[in-house]
Short mmCIF file of C-alpha atoms and ligand atoms in Angstrom, two decimals:
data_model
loop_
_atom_site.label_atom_id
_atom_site.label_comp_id
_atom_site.label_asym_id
_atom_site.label_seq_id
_atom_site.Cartn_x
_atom_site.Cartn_y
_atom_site.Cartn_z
CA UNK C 1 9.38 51.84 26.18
CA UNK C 2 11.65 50.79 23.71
CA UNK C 3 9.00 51.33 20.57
CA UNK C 4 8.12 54.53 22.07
CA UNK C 5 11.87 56.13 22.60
CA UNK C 6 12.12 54.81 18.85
CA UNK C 7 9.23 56.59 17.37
CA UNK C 8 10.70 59.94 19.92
CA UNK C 9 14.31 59.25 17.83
CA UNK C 10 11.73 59.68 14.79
CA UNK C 11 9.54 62.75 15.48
CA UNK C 12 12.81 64.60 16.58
CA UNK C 13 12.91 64.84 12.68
CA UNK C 14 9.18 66.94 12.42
CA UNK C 15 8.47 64.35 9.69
CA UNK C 16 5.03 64.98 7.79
CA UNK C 17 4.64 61.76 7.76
CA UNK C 18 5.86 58.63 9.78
CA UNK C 19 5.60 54.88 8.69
CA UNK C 20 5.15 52.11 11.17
CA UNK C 21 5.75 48.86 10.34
CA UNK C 22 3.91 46.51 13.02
CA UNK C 23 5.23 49.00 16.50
CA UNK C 24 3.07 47.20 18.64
CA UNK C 25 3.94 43.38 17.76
CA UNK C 26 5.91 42.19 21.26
CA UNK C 27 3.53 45.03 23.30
CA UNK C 28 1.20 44.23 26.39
CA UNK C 29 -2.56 45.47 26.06
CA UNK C 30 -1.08 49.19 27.56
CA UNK C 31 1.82 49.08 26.19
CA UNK C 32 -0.23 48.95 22.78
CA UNK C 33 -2.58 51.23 23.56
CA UNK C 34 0.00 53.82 24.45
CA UNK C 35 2.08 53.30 21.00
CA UNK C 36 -1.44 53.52 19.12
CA UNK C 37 -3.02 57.01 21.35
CA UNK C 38 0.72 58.51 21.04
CA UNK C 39 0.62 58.17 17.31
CA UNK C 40 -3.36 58.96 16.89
CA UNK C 41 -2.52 62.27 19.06
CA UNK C 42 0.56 63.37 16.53
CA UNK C 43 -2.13 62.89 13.67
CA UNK C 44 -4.37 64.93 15.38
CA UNK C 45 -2.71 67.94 16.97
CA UNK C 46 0.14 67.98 14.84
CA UNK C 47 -1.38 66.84 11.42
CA UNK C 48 1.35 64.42 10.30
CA UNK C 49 0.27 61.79 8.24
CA UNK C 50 0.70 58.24 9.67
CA UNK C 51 0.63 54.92 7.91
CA UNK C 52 0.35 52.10 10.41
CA UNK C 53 1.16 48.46 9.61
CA UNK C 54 -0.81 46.01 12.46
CA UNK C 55 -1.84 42.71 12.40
CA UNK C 56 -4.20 44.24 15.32
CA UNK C 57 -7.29 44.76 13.62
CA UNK C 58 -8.48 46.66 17.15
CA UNK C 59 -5.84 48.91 15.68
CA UNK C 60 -6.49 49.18 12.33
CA UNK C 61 -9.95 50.37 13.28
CA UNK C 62 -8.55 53.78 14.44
CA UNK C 63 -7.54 54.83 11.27
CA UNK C 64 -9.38 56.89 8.99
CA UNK C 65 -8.96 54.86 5.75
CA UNK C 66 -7.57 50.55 6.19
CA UNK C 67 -5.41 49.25 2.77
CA UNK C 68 -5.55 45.33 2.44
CA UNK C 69 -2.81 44.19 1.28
CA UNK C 70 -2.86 40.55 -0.81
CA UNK C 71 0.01 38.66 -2.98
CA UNK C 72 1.79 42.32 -3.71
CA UNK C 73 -1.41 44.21 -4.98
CA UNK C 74 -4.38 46.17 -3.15
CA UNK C 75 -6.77 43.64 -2.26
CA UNK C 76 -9.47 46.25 -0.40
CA UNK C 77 -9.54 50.06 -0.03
CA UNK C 78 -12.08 51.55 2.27
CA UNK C 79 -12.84 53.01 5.27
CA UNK C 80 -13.13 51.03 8.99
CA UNK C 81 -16.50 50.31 8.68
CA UNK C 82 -16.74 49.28 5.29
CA UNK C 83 -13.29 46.92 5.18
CA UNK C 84 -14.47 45.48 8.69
CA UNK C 85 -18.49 44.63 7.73
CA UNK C 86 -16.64 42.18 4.75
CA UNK C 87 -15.44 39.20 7.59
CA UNK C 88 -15.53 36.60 5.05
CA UNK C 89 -13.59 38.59 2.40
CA UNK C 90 -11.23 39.37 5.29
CA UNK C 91 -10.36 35.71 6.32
CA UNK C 92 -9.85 35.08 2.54
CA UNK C 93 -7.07 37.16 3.02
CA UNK C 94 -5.53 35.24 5.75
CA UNK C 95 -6.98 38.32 8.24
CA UNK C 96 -9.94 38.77 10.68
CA UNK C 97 -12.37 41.33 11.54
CA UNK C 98 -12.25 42.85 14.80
CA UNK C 99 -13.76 40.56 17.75
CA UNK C 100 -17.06 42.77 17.72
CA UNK C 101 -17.79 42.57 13.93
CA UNK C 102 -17.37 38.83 13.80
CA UNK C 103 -19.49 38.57 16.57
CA UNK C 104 -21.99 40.86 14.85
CA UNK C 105 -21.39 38.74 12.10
CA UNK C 106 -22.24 35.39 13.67
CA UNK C 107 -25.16 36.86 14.94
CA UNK C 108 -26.53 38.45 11.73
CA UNK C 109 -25.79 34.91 10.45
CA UNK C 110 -28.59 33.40 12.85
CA UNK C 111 -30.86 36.05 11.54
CA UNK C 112 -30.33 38.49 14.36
CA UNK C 113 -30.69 42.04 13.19
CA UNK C 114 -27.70 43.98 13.90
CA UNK C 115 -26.66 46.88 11.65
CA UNK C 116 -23.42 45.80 9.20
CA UNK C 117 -21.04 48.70 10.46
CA UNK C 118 -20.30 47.30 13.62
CA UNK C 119 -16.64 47.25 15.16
CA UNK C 120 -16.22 48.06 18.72
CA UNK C 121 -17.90 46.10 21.86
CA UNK C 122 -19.21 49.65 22.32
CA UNK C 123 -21.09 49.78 19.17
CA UNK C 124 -22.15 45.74 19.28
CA UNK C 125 -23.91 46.27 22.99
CA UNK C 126 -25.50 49.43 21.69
CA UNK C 127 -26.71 47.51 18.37
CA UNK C 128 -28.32 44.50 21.26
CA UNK C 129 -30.57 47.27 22.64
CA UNK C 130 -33.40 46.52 21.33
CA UNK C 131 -32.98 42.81 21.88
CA UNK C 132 -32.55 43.43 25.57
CA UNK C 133 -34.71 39.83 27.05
CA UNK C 134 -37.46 40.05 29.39
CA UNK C 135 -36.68 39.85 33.21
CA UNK C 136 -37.74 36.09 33.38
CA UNK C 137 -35.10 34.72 31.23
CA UNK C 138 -31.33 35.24 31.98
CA UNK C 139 -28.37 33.23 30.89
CA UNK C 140 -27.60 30.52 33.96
CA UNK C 141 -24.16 28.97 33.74
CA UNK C 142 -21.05 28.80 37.40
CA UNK C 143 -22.03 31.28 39.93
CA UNK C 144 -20.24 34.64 40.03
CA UNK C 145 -16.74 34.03 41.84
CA UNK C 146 -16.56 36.55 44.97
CA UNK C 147 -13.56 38.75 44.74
CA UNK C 148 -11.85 37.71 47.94
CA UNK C 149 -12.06 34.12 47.11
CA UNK C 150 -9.57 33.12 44.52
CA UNK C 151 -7.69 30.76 45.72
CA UNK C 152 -3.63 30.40 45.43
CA UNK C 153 -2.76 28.03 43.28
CA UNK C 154 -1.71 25.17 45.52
CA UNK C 155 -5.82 24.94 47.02
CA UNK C 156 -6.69 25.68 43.04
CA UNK C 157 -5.31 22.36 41.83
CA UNK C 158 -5.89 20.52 45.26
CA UNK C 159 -7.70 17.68 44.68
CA UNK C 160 -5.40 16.45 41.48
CA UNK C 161 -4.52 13.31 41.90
CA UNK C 162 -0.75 13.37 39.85
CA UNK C 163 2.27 15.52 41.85
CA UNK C 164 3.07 18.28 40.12
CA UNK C 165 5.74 18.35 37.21
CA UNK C 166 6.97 22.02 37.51
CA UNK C 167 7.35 23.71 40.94
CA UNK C 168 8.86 26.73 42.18
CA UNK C 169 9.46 27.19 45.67
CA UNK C 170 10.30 31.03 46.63
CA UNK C 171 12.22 31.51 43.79
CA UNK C 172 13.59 34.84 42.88
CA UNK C 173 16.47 36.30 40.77
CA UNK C 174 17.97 39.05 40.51
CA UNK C 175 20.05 40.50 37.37
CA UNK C 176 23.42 41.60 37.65
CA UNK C 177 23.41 40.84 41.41
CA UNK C 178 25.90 42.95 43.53
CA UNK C 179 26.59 46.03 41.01
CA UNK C 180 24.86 49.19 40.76
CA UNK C 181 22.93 47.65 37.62
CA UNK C 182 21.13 44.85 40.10
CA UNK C 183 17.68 44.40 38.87
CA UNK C 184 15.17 41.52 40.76
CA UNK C 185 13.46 40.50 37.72
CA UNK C 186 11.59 37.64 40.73
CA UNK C 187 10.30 37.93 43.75
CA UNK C 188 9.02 34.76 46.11
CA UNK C 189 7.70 33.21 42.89
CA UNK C 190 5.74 30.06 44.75
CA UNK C 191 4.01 27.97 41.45
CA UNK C 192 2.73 24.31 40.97
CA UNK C 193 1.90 22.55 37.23
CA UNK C 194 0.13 19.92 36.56
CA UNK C 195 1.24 16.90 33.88
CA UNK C 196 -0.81 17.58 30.77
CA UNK C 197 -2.31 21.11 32.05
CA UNK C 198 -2.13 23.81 29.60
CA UNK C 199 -0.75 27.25 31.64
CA UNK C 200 -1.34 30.45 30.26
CA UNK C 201 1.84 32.95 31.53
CA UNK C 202 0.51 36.93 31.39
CA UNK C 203 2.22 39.84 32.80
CA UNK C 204 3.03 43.54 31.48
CA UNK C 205 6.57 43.62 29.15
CA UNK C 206 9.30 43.12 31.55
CA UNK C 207 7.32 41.82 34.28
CA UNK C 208 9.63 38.75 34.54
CA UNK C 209 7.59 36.12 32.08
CA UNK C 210 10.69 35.36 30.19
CA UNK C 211 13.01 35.15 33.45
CA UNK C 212 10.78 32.71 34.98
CA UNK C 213 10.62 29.90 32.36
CA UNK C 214 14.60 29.91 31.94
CA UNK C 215 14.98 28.72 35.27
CA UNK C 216 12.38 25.98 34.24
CA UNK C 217 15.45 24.44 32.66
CA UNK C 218 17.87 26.15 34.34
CA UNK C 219 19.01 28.47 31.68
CA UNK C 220 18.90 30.95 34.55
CA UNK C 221 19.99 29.66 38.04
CA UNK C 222 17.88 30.90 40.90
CA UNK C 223 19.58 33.74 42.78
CA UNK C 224 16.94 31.94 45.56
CA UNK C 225 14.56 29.26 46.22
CA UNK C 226 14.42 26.30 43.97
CA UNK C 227 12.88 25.11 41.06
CA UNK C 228 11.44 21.43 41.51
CA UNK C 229 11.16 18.99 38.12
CA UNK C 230 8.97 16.05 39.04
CA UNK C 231 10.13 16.86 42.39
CA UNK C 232 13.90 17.36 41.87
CA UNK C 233 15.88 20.51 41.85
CA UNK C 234 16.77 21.34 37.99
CA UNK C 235 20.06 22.67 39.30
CA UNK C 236 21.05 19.94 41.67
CA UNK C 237 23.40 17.92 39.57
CA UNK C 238 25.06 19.47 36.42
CA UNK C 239 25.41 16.12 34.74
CA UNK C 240 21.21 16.32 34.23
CA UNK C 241 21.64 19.62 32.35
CA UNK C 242 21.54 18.26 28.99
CA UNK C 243 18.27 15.74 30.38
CA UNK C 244 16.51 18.23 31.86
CA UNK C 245 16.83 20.71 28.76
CA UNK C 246 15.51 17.76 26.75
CA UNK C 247 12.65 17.10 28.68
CA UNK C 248 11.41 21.15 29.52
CA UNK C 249 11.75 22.31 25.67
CA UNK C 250 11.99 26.19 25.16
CA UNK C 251 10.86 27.85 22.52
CA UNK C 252 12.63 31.29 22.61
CA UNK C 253 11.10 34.52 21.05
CA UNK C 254 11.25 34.81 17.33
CA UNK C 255 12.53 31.06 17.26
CA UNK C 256 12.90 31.28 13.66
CA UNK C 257 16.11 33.33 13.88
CA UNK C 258 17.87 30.51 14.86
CA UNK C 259 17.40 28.60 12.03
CA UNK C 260 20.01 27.71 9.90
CA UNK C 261 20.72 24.26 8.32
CA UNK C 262 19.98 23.75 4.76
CA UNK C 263 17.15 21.76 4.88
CA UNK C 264 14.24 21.52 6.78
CA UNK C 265 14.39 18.56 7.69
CA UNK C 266 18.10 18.76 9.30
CA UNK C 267 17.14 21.91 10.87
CA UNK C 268 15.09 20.29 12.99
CA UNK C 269 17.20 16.61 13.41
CA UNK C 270 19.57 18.75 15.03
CA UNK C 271 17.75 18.49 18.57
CA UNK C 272 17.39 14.57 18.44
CA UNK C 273 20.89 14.28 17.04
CA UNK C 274 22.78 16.14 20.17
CA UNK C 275 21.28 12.93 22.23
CA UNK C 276 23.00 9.99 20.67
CA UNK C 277 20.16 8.57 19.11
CA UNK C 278 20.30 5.78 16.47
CA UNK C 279 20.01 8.10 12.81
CA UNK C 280 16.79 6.11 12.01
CA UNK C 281 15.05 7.41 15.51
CA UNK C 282 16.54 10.75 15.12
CA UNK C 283 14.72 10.89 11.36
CA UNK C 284 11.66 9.05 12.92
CA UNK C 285 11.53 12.27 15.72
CA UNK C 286 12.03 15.10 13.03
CA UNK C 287 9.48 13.97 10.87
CA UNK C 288 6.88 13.30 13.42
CA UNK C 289 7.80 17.09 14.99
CA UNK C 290 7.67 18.30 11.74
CA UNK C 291 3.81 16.86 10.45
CA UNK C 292 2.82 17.41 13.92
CA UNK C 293 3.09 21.27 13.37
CA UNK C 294 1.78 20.76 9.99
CA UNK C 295 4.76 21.07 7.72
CA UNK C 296 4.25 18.65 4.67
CA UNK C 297 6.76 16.18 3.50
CA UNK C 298 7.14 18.04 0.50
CA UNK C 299 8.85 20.63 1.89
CA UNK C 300 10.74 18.33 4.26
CA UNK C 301 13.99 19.08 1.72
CA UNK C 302 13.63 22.66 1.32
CA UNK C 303 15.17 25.39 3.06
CA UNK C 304 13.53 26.79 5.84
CA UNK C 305 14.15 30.68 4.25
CA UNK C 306 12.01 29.64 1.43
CA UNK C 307 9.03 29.33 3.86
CA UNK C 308 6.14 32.16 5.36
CA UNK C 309 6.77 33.11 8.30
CA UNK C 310 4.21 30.99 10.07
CA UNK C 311 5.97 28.09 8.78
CA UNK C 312 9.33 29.20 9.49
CA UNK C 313 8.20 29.34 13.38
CA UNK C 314 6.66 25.78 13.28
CA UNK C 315 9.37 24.85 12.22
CA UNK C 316 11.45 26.19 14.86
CA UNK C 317 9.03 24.75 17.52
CA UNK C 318 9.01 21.36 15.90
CA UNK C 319 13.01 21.37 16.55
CA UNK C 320 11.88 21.68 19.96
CA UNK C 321 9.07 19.30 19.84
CA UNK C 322 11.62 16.81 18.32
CA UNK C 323 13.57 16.18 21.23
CA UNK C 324 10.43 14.58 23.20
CA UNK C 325 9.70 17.26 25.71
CA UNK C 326 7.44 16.23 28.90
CA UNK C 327 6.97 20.28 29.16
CA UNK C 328 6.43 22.57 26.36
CA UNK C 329 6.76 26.53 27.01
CA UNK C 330 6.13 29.18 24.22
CA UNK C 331 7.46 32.78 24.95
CA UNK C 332 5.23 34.65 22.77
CA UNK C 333 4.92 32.02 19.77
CA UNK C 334 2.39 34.16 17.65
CA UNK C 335 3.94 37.75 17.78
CA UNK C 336 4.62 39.41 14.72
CA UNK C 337 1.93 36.69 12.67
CA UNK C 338 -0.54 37.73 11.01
CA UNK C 339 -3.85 35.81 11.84
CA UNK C 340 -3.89 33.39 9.66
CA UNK C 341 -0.32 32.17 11.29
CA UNK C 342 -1.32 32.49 14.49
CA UNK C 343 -4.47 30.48 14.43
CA UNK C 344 -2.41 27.99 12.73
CA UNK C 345 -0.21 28.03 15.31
CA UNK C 346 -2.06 27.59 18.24
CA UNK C 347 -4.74 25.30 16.67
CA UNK C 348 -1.47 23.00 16.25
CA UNK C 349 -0.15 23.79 19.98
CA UNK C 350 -3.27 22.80 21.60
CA UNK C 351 -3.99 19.68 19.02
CA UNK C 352 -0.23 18.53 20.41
CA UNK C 353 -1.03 19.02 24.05
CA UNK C 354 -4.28 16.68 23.26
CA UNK C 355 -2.71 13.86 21.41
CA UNK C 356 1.01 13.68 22.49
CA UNK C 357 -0.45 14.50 26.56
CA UNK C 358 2.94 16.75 26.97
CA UNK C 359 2.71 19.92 29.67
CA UNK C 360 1.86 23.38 28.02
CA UNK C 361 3.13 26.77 29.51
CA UNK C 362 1.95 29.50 26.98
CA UNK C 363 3.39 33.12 27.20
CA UNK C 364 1.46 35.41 25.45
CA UNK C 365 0.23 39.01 25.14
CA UNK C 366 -3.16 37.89 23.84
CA UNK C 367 -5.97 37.86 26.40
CA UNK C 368 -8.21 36.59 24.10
CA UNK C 369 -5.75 33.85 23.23
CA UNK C 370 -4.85 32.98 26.64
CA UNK C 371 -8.83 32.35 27.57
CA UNK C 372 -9.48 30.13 24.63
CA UNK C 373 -6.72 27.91 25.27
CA UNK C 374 -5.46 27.84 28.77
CA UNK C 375 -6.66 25.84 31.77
CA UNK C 376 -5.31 28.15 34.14
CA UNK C 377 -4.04 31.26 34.07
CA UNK C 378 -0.73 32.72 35.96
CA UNK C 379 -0.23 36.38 36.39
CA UNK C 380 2.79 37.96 36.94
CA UNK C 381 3.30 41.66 37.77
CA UNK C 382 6.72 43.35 38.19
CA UNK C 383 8.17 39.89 39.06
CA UNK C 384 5.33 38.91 41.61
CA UNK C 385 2.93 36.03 41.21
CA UNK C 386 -0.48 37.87 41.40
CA UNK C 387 -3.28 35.74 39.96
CA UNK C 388 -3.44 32.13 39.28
CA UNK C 389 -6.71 30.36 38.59
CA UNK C 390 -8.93 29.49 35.48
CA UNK C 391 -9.89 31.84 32.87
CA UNK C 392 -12.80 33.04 34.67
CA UNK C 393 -11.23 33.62 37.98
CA UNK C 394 -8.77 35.51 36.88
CA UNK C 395 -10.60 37.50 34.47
CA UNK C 396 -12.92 38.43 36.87
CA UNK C 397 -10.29 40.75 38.09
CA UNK C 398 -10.42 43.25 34.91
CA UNK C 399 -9.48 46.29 37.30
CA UNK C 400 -6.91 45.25 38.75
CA UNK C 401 -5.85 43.35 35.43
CA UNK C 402 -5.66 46.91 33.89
CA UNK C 403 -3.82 48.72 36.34
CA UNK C 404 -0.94 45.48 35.86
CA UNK C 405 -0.81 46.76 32.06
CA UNK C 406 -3.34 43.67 31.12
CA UNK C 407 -7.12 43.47 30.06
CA UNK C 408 -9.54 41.24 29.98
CA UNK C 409 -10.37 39.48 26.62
CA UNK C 410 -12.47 41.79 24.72
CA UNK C 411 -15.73 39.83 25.17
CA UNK C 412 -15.74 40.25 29.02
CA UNK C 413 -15.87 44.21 27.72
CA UNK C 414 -18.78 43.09 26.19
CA UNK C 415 -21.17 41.39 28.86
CA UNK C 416 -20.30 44.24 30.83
CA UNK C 417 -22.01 46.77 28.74
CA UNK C 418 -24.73 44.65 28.93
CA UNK C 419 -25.15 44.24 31.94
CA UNK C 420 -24.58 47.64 32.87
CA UNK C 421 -27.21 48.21 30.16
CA UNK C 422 -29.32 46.03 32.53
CA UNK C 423 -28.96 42.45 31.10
CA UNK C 424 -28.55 39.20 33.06
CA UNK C 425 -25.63 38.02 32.07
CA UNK C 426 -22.22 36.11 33.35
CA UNK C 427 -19.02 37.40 31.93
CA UNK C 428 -17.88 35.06 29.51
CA UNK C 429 -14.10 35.17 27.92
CA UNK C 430 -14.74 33.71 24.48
CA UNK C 431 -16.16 34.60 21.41
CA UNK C 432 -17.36 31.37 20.96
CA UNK C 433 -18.98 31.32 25.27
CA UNK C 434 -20.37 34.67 23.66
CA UNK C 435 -22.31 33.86 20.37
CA UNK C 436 -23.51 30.95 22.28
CA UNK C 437 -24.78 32.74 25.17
CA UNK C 438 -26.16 35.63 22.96
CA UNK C 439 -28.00 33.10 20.79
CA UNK C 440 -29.70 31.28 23.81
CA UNK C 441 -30.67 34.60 24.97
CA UNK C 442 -31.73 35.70 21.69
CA UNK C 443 -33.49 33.00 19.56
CA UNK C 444 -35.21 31.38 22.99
CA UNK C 445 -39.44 31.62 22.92
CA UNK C 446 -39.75 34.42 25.07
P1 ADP H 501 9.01 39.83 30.27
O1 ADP H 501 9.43 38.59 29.57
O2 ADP H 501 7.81 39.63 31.16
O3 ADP H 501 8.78 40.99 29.35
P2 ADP H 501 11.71 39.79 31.36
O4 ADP H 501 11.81 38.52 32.09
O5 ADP H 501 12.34 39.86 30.04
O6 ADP H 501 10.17 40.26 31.29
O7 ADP H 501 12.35 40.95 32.24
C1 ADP H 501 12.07 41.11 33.62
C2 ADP H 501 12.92 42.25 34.17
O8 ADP H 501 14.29 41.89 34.11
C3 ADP H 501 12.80 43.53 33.36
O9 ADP H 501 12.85 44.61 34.27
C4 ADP H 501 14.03 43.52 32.48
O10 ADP H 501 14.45 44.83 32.19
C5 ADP H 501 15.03 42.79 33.34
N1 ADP H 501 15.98 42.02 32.50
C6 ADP H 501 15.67 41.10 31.59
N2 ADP H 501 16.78 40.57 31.02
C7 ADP H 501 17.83 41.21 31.61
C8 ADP H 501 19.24 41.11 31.46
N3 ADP H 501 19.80 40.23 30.61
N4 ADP H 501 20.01 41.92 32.24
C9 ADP H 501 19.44 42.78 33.11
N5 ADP H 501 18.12 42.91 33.31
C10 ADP H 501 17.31 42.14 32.57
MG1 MG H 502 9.60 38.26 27.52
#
């Protein structure tokens, strides 16, 4: 709402032209789609010129004519179709292709004929047509998951083994409680994690994603309900504050604005240091935080302003990671990156949850994200929990998904077409499940 009042505060000008610099970086799927339509309908009926600056290349493709920019100077010129059909040129840059032209891509690769031009899921399932298999063979992987039957997320993890290291028991807050202004931002929030599970967090903008993880570590103190740490309320006894801030680490939104010693490397000792650690284990921590993001030693003495902004924010989250979390939580750790950062980023997130076996909760606006890395999924909407479950259970519920401001990742789009197109075919939620499914189906004997 906010991106949209201030694009309103600029049209009340009658511009001929309007510049936006990345609109849609912190948006949800709708909120996205709205900022993108709204400015594709003022291009249209009122014929003022728009330059758009995305790292969405879904977005990009909407425009009549794409500019690459490289190192200062025009790397590519074209239109859509022709910037799009280069993906190799493209990740050169640091950027992608659209998730339908690399897919088209990987399939050309294997020597499946697809035309070049490709950049919607639209276009890709049209472009499969002739390639449609014969009744006998379809793609067997889980059965289907029945609508009714997702289970809440107690019964989803039954059968674990460890107790769970993050619970919330019918917690709600409310904002500004008692005045006119009183907002519940939660409402009978009831969710378990697992140690070492990796939790995607989804939900529109403002649906209460940020709210919940401060009372994690009791930044926010439940207005009810409780919030159990291995077991123990995180509010219980003030003299754990400063423990249980060490062990849940939050990394805030745009972490890299509060950076601010002179060096790297103290930036990020500053963590360790508030806990009375020896100044040997406090260097020990910041260096191992800081490789484990992949920062080099070299720049270990540098400031953190001289750095990209990829590295800025690993830096910022290996301040975090320095102090030894058991629980790591992201609030939107790749918006405003450009690709390149934000495979970085999560490549190193989910290499940290492998080797140093801490507890992930990732907030993100990235469906596509979300399925590649999670375990399970939790949905919020308007400060209720509303899905929890794997990647495929909860992306089984694309309608409803949609209505909450969410999507599916694009690939589900995808299999869909197909199948309405009469294909055999599970819904799959990766680009990777995708190619691989779409080769087997492809390149088997018929
Ligand atoms: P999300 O992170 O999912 O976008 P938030 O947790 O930031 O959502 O916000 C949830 C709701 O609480 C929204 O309606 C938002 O307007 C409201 N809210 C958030 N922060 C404050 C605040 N400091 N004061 C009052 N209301 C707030
Ligand atoms: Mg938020």
């Amino acid at each position: 709402q906010k991106q949209r009042i201030a694009i309103a505060g600029i049209l009340a000008m009658k511009p001929g032209c309007i510049v936006l610099d990345e609109p849609t970086a912190m948006l949800d799927p709708s909120g996205r789609r709205e900022v993108i339509e709204t400015v594709l309908r003022l291009n249209r009926d009122e014929g003022i010129s728009v330059i758009l600056i995305t790292h969405y290349m879904e977005e990009a493709v909407r425009a009549d004519r794409v500019i690459v920019m490289d190192n200062g100077m025009i790397a590519m010129e074209g239109s859509p179709k022709q910037i799009f059909s280069k993906v190799e040129e493209l990740k050169s840059y640091g950027l992608d292709a659209p998730q339908a032209a690399e897919l088209a891509f990987m399939l050309r690769k294997e020597g499946i004929e697809l035309p070049s031009d490709i950049l919607t899921m639209f276009e890709l399932a049209a472009g499969l047509r002739p390639f449609k298999p014969g009744e006998s063979s379809s793609w067997q992987s889980v059965p289907p998951i029945q609508k009714e039957e997702i289970p809440p997320l107690a019964e989803a993890t039954a059968g674990r083994s460890a107790s769970p290291i993050l619970e919330t028991k019918d917690l709600s807050f409310i904002y500004n409680v008692g005045s006119t202004f009183a907002q519940t931002a939660l409402d009978n929030i009831n969710i378990t994690i697992y140690p070492g599970e990796f939790v995607g967090l989804i939900g529109h903008t403002g649906s209460g994603k940020s709210t919940l993880i401060q009372h994690f570590n009791a930044i926010l103190p439940a207005s009810s309900g409780q919030v159990l740490l291995n077991g123990e309320d995180v509010k219980a006894d003030k003299s754990k504050l400063r423990s249980i801030r060490q062990r849940v680490g939050l990394v805030f939104q745009y972490p890299e604005h509060q950076l601010f010693e002179m060096t790297i490397l103290k930036d990020v000792s500053f963590g360790p240091e508030s806990m009375k650690l020896s100044s040997e284990e406090v260097k020990e921590r910041a260096e191992q935080a800081l490789l484990a993001v992949g920062i080099d030693r070299e720049l270990f003495d540098k400031s953190p302003f001289d750095l990209s902004g990829g590295q800025k924010r690993r830096v910022a989250i290996a301040g975090v990671l320095a102090m030894r979390p058991e629980v790591l939580i992201l609030d939107e750790p790749t918006a405003g990156l450009d690709p390149r950062g934000r495979d970085e980023i999560l490549e190193r997130i989910k290499t940290m949850r492998d080797t140093l076996n801490i507890t992930v909760i990732l907030i993100s606006h990235s469906m596509e994200d979300v399925a590649k890395l999670a375990d399970r999924i939790i949905v919020i909407n308007k400060g209720r929990l509303s899905f929890a479950g794997t990647p495929g259970e909860v992306f089984s519920h694309v309608d409803e998904l949609e209505s909450m401001g969410l999507a599916a990742p694009q690939t589900t789009y995808l299999m869909r077409e197909l199948k309405s197109n009469g294909w055999r075919v599970d819904d799959v939620y990766t680009l990777a499940d995708a190619r691989d499914i779409l080769l087997s189906l492809l390149l088997s004997p018929r």
